[in-house]
mmCIF file of C-alpha atoms in Angstrom:
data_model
loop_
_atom_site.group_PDB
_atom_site.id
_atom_site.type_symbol
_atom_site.label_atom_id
_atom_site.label_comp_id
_atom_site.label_asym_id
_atom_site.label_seq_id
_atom_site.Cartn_x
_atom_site.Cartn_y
_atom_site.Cartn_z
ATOM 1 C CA UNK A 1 -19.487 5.191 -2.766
ATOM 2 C CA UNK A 2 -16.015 5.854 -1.628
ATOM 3 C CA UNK A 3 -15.284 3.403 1.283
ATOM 4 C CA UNK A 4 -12.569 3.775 3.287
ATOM 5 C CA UNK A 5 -10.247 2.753 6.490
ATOM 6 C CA UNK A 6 -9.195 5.076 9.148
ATOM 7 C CA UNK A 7 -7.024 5.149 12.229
ATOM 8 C CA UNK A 8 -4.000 3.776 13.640
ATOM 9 C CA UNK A 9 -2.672 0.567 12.325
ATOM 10 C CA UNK A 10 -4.372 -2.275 13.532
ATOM 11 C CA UNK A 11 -7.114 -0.257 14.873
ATOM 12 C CA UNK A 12 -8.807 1.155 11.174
ATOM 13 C CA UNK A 13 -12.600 1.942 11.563
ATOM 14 C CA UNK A 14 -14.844 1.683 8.594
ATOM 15 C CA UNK A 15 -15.794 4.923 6.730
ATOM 16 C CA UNK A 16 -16.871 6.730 3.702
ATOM 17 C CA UNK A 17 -16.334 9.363 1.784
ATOM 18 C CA UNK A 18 -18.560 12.317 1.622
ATOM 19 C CA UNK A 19 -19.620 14.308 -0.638
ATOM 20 C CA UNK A 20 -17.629 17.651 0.585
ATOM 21 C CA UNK A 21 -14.672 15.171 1.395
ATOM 22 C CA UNK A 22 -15.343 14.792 5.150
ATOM 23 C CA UNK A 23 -15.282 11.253 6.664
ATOM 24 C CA UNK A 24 -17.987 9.661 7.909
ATOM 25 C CA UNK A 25 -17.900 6.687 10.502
ATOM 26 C CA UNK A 26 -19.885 3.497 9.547
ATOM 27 C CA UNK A 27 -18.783 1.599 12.550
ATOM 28 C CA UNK A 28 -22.646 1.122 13.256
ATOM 29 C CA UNK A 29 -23.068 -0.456 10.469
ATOM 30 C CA UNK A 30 -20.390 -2.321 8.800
ATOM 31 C CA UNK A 31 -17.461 -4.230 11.141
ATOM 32 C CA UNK A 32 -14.763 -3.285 8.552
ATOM 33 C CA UNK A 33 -14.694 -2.440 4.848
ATOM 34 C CA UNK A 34 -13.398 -6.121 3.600
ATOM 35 C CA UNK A 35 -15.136 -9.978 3.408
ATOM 36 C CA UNK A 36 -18.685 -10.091 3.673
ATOM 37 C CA UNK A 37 -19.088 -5.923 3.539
ATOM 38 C CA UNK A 38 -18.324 -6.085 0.021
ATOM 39 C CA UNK A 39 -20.916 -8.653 -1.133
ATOM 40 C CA UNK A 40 -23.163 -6.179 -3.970
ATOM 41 C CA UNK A 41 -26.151 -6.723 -1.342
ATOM 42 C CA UNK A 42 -23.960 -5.855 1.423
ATOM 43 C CA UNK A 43 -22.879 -2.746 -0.516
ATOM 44 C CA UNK A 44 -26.442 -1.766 -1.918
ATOM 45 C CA UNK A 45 -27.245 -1.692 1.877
ATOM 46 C CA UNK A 46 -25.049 1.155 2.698
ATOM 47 C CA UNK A 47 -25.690 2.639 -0.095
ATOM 48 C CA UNK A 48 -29.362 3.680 1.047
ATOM 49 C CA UNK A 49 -27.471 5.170 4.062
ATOM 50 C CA UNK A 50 -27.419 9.434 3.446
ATOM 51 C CA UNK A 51 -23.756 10.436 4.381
ATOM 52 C CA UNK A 52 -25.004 13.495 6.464
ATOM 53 C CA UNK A 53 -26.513 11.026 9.252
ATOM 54 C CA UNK A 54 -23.671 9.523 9.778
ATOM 55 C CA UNK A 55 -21.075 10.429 12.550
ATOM 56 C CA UNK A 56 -18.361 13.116 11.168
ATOM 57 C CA UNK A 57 -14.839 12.064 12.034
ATOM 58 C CA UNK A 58 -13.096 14.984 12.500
ATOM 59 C CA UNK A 59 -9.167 16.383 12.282
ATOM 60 C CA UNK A 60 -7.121 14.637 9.911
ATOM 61 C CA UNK A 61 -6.909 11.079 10.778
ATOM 62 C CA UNK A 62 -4.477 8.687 9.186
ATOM 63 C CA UNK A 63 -5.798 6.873 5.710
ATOM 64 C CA UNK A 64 -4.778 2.918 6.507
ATOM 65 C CA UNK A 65 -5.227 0.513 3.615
ATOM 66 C CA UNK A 66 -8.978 0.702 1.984
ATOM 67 C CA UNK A 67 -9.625 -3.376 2.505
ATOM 68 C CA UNK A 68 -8.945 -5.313 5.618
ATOM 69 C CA UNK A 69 -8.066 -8.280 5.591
ATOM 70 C CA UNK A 70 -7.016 -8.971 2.412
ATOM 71 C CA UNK A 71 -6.472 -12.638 1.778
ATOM 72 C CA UNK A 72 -4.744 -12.629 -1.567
ATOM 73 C CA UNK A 73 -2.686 -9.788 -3.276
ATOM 74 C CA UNK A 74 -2.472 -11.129 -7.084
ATOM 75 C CA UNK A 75 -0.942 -9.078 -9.570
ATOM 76 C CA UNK A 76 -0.328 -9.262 -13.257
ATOM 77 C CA UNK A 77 2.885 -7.934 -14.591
ATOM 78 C CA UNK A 78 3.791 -7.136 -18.141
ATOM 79 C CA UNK A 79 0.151 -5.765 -19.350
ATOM 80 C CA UNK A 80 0.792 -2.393 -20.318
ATOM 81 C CA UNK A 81 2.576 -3.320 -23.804
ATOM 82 C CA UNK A 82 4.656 0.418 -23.721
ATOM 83 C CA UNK A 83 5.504 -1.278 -20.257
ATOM 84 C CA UNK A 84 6.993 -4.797 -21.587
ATOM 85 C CA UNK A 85 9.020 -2.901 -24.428
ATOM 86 C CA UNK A 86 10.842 -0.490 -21.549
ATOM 87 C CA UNK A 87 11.679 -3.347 -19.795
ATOM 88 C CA UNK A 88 12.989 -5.283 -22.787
ATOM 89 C CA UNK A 89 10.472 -7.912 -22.902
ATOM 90 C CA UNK A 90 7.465 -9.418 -25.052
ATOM 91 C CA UNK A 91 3.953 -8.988 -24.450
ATOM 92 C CA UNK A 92 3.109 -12.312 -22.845
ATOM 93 C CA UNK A 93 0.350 -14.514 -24.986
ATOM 94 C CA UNK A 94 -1.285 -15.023 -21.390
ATOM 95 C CA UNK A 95 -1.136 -12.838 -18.548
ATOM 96 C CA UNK A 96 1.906 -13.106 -16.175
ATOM 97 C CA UNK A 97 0.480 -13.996 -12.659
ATOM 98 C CA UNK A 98 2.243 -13.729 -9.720
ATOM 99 C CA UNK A 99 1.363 -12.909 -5.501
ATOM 100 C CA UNK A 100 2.744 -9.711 -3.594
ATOM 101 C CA UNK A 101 2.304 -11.041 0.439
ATOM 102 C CA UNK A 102 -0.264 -9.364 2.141
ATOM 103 C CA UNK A 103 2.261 -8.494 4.478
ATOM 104 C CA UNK A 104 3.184 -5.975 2.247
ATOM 105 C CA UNK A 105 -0.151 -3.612 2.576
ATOM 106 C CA UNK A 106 -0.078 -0.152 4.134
ATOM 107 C CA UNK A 107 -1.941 2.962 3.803
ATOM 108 C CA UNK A 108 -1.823 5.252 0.993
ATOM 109 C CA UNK A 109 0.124 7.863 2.729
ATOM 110 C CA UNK A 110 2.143 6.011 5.174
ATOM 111 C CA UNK A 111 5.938 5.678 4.638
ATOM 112 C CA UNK A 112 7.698 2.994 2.000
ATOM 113 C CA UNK A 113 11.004 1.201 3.188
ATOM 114 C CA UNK A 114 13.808 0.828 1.872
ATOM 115 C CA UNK A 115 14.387 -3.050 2.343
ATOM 116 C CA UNK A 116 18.091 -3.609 3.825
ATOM 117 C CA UNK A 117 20.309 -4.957 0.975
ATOM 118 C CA UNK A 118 18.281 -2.933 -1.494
ATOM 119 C CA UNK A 119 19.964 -1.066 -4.801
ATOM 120 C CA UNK A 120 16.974 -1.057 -6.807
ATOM 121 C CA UNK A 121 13.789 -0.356 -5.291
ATOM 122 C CA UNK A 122 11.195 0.997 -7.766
ATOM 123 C CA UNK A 123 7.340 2.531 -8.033
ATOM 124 C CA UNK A 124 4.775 1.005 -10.008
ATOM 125 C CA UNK A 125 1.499 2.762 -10.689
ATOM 126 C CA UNK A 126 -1.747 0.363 -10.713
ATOM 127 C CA UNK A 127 -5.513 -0.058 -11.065
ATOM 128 C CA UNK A 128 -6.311 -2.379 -8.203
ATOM 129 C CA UNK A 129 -9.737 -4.524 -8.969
ATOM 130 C CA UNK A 130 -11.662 -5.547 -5.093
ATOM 131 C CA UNK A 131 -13.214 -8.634 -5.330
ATOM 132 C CA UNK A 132 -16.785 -8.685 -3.757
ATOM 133 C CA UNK A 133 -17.813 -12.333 -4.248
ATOM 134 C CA UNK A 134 -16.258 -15.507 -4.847
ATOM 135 C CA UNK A 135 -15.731 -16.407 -7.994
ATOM 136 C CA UNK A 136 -14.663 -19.760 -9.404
ATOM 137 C CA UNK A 137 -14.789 -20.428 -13.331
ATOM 138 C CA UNK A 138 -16.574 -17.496 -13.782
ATOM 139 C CA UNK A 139 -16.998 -16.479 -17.663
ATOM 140 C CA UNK A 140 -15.635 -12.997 -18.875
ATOM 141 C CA UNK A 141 -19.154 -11.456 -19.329
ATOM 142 C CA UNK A 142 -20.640 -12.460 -16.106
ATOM 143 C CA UNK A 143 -16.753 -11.310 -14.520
ATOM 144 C CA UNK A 144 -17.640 -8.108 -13.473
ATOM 145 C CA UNK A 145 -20.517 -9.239 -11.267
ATOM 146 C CA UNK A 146 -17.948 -10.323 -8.894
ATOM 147 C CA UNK A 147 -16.261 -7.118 -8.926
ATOM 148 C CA UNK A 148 -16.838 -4.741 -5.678
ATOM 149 C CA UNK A 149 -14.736 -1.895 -7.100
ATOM 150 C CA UNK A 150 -11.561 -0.349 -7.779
ATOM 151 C CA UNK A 151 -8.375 1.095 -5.874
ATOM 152 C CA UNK A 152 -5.303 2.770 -6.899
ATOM 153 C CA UNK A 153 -2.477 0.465 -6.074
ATOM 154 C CA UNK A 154 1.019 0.812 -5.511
ATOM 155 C CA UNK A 155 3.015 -2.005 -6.393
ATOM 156 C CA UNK A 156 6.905 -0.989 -5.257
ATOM 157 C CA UNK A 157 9.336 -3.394 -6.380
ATOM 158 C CA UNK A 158 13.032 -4.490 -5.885
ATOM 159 C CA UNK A 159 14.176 -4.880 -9.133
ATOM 160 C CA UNK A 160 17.922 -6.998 -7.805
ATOM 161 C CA UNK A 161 15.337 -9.174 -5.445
ATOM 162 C CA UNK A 162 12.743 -9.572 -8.425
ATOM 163 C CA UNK A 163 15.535 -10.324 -11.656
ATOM 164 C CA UNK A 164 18.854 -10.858 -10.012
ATOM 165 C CA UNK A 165 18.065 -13.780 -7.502
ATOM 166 C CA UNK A 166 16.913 -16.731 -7.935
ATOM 167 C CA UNK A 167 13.362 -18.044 -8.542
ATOM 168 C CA UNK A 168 10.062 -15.952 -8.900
ATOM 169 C CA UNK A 169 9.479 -12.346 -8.947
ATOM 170 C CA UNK A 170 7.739 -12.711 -4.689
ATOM 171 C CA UNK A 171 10.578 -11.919 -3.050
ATOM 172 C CA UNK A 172 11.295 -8.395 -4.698
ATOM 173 C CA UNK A 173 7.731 -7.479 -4.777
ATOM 174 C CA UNK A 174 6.556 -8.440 -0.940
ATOM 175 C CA UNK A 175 8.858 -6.048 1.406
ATOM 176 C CA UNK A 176 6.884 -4.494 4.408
ATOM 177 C CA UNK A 177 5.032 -1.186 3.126
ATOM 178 C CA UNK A 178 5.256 -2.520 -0.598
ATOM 179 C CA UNK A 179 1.754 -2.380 -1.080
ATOM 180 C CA UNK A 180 0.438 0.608 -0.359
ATOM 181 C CA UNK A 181 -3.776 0.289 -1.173
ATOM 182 C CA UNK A 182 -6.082 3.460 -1.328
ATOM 183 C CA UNK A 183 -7.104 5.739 -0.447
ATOM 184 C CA UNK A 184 -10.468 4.838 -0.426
ATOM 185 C CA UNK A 185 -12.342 1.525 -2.731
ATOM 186 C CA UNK A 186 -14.573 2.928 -4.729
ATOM 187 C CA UNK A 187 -17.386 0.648 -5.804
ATOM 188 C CA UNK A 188 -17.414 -0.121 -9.413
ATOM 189 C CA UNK A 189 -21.055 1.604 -9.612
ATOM 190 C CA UNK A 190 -18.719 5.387 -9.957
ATOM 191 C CA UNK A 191 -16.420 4.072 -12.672
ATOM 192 C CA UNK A 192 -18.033 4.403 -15.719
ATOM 193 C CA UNK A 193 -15.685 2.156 -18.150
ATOM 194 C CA UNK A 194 -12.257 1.461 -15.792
ATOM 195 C CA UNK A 195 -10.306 0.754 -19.584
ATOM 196 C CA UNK A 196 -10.337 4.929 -19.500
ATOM 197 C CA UNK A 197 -8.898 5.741 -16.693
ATOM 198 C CA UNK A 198 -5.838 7.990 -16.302
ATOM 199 C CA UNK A 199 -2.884 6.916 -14.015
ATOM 200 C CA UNK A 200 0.170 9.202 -12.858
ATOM 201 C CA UNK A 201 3.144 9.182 -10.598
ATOM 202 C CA UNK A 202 5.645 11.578 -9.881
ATOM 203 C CA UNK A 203 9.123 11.237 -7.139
ATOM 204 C CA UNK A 204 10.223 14.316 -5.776
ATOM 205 C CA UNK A 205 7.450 16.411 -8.055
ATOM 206 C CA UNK A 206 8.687 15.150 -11.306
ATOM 207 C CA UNK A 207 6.142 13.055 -13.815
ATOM 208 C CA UNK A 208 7.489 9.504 -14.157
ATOM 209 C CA UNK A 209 4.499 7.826 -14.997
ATOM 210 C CA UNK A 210 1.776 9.256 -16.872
ATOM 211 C CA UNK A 211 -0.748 6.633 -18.890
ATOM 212 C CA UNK A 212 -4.202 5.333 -18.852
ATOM 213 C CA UNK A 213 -5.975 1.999 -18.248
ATOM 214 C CA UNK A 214 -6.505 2.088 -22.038
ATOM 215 C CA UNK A 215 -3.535 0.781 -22.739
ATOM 216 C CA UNK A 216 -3.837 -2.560 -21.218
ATOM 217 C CA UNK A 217 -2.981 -5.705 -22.726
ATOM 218 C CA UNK A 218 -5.415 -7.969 -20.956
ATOM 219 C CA UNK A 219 -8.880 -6.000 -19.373
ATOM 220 C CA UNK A 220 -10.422 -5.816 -15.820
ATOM 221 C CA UNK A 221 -13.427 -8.480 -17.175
ATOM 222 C CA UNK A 222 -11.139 -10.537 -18.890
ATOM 223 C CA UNK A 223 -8.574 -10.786 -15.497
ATOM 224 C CA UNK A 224 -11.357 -11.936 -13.219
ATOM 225 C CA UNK A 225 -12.471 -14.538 -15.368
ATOM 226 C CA UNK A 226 -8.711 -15.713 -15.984
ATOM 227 C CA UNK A 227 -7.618 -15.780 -12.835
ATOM 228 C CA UNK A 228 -11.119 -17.593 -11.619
ATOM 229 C CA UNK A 229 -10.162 -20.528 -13.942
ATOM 230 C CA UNK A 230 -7.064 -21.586 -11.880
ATOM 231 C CA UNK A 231 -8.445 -20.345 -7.845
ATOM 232 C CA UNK A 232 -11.047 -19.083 -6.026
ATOM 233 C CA UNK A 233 -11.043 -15.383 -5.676
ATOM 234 C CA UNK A 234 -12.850 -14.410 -2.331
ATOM 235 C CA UNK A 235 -14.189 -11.332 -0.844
ATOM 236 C CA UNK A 236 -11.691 -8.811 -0.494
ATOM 237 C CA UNK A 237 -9.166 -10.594 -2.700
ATOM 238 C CA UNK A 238 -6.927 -7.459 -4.859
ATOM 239 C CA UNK A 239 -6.094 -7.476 -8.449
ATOM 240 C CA UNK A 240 -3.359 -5.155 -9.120
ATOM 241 C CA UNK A 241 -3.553 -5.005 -12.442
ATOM 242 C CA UNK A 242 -0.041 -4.031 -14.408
ATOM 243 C CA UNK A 243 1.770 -0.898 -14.937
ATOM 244 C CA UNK A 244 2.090 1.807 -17.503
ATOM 245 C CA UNK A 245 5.854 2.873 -18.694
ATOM 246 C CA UNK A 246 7.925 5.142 -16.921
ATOM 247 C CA UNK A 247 9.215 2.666 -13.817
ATOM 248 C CA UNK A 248 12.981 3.375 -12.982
ATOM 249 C CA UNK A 249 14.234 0.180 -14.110
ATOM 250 C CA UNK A 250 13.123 1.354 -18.042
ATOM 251 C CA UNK A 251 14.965 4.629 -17.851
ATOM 252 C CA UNK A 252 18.190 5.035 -19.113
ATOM 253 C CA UNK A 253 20.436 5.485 -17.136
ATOM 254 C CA UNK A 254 18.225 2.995 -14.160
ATOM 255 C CA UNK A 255 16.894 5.137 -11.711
ATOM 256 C CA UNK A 256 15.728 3.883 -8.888
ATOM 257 C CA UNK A 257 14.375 5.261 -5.209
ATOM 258 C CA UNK A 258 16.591 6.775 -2.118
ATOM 259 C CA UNK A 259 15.751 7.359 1.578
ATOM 260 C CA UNK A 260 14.204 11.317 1.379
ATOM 261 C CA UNK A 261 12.388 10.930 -1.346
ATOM 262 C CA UNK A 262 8.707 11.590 -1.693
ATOM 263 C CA UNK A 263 6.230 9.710 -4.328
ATOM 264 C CA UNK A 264 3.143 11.104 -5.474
ATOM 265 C CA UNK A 265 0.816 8.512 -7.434
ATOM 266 C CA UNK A 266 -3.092 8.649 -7.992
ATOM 267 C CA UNK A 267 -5.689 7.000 -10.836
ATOM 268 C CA UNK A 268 -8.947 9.143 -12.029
ATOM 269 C CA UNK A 269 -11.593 9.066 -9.960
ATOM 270 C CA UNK A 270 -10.045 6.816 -7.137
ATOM 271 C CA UNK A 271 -7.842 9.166 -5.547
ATOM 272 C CA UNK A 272 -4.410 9.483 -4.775
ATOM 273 C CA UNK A 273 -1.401 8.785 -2.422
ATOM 274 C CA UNK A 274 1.415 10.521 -0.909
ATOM 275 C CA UNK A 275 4.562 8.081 0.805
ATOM 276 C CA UNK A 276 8.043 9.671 2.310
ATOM 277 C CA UNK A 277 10.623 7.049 1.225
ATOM 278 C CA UNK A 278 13.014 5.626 4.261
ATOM 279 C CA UNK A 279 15.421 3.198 4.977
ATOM 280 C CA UNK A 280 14.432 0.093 7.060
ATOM 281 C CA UNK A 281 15.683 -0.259 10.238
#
């Protein structure tokens, strides 16, 4: 299933995906697409449900994020080893953990802002894993039990906040609209193997980014069980997962993102996202 958000901010209803693209209201059914709605016998439920019985939304309503509520925002940086080398740094002998604020969330398509101050703001294409269940010291081969499914991710960054300042990498990774999510969670029945997944992202129609999931250092299993050892990941929890190369800060000369410009991003088989870049007031 694709599962989805839609609406105004604040006001998202629960949807899904179907099969000709159209969206389909759950609201009957399901509160919200987040917590409790993505334990697997809370998802095998609406699975059962046929998409052509369900209300069809119709125009184009906006996309918000694809989880509500999302309690923590963990993310792993340096696991795409073509990533670590670009940005001049080793492959880490365990994976670099560190929280983008929820605050940060949006939807897919809405706009990314320009933080005031900000020289360096850059894109970051990811595999986002949903947590369904909590887990807590959870072994890698029982990990993906706890997995709902995936999402693509967008992790933008200030690169001056995140390297220049001091202390940890939060503060150039947690602006409002720096975590776009979507456009829809697709439950991890649809994703065959998400290790072969292709990832892109283009600004102003050029390819910046253009790798696969294969290429990660440390695996969707092996994160979940990690990350289990040292807190409780709870329903609704995101896993952004690393980025391949091609980020702004790797290029030579830096390049890095302006008010105007568009960014184009999507994974294989989870969709993709469209945001107009602007400065914040």
């Amino acid at each position: 299933m694709k599962l989805l958000r839609y609406g105004e901010p604040g006001a998202e209803k629960p949807g899904l995906l179907d099969a000709e693209g159209g969206i389909r209201d759950l609201s009957a059914h399901v509160t919200d697409i987040g917590g409790a709605a993505l334990d697997p016998a809370a998802l095998a439920e609406l699975a059962k449900l046929d998409p052509q019985t369900l209300p069809a939304v119709s125009g184009s309503p906006r996309i918000g994020p694809c989880v509500a509520n999302v309690g923590k925002f963990i993310c792993i940086g340096l696991n795409y080893a073509d990533h670590a080398a670009e940005s001049g740094l080793a492959v880490p002998s365990e994976p670099v953990v560190f929280m983008k604020a929820s605050s940060a969330i949006v939807g897919p398509d809405d706009d990314v802002l320009i933080p005031r101050g900000s020289e360096k703001t850059d894109w970051e294409v990811e595999l986002g894993i949903v947590i369904g269940r909590k887990a807590k010291y959870v072994s890698e081969a029982e990990a993906m039990d706890y997995v709902a499914g995936y999402c693509v991710a967008h992790d933008v960054s200030e690169r001056a906040f995140q390297n220049e300042r001091q202390g940890q990498w939060t503060k150039g990774k947690s602006c409002d609209t720096f975590g776009p999510i979507g456009p829809w969670m697709v439950t991890k029945d649809e994703i065959a193997d998400p290790q072969q997944l292709g990832m892109w992202l283009k600004v102003n129609g050029e390819t910046m980014q253009n790798g696969s999931t294969r290429t990660m250092v440390y695996q969707v299993a092996y994160l979940v069980s990690y990350l289990s050892q040292f807190m409780s990941l709870m329903p609704g929890d995101i896993i952004s997962t690393g980025t391949p190369p091609g980020v702004g800060m790797g290029m030579k000369p830096q390049r890095f993102l302006r008010a105007g410009d568009v960014i184009e991003l999507g994974i294989e088989g989870l969709g993709t996202q469209k945001q107009n870049v602007k400065a914040d007031a």
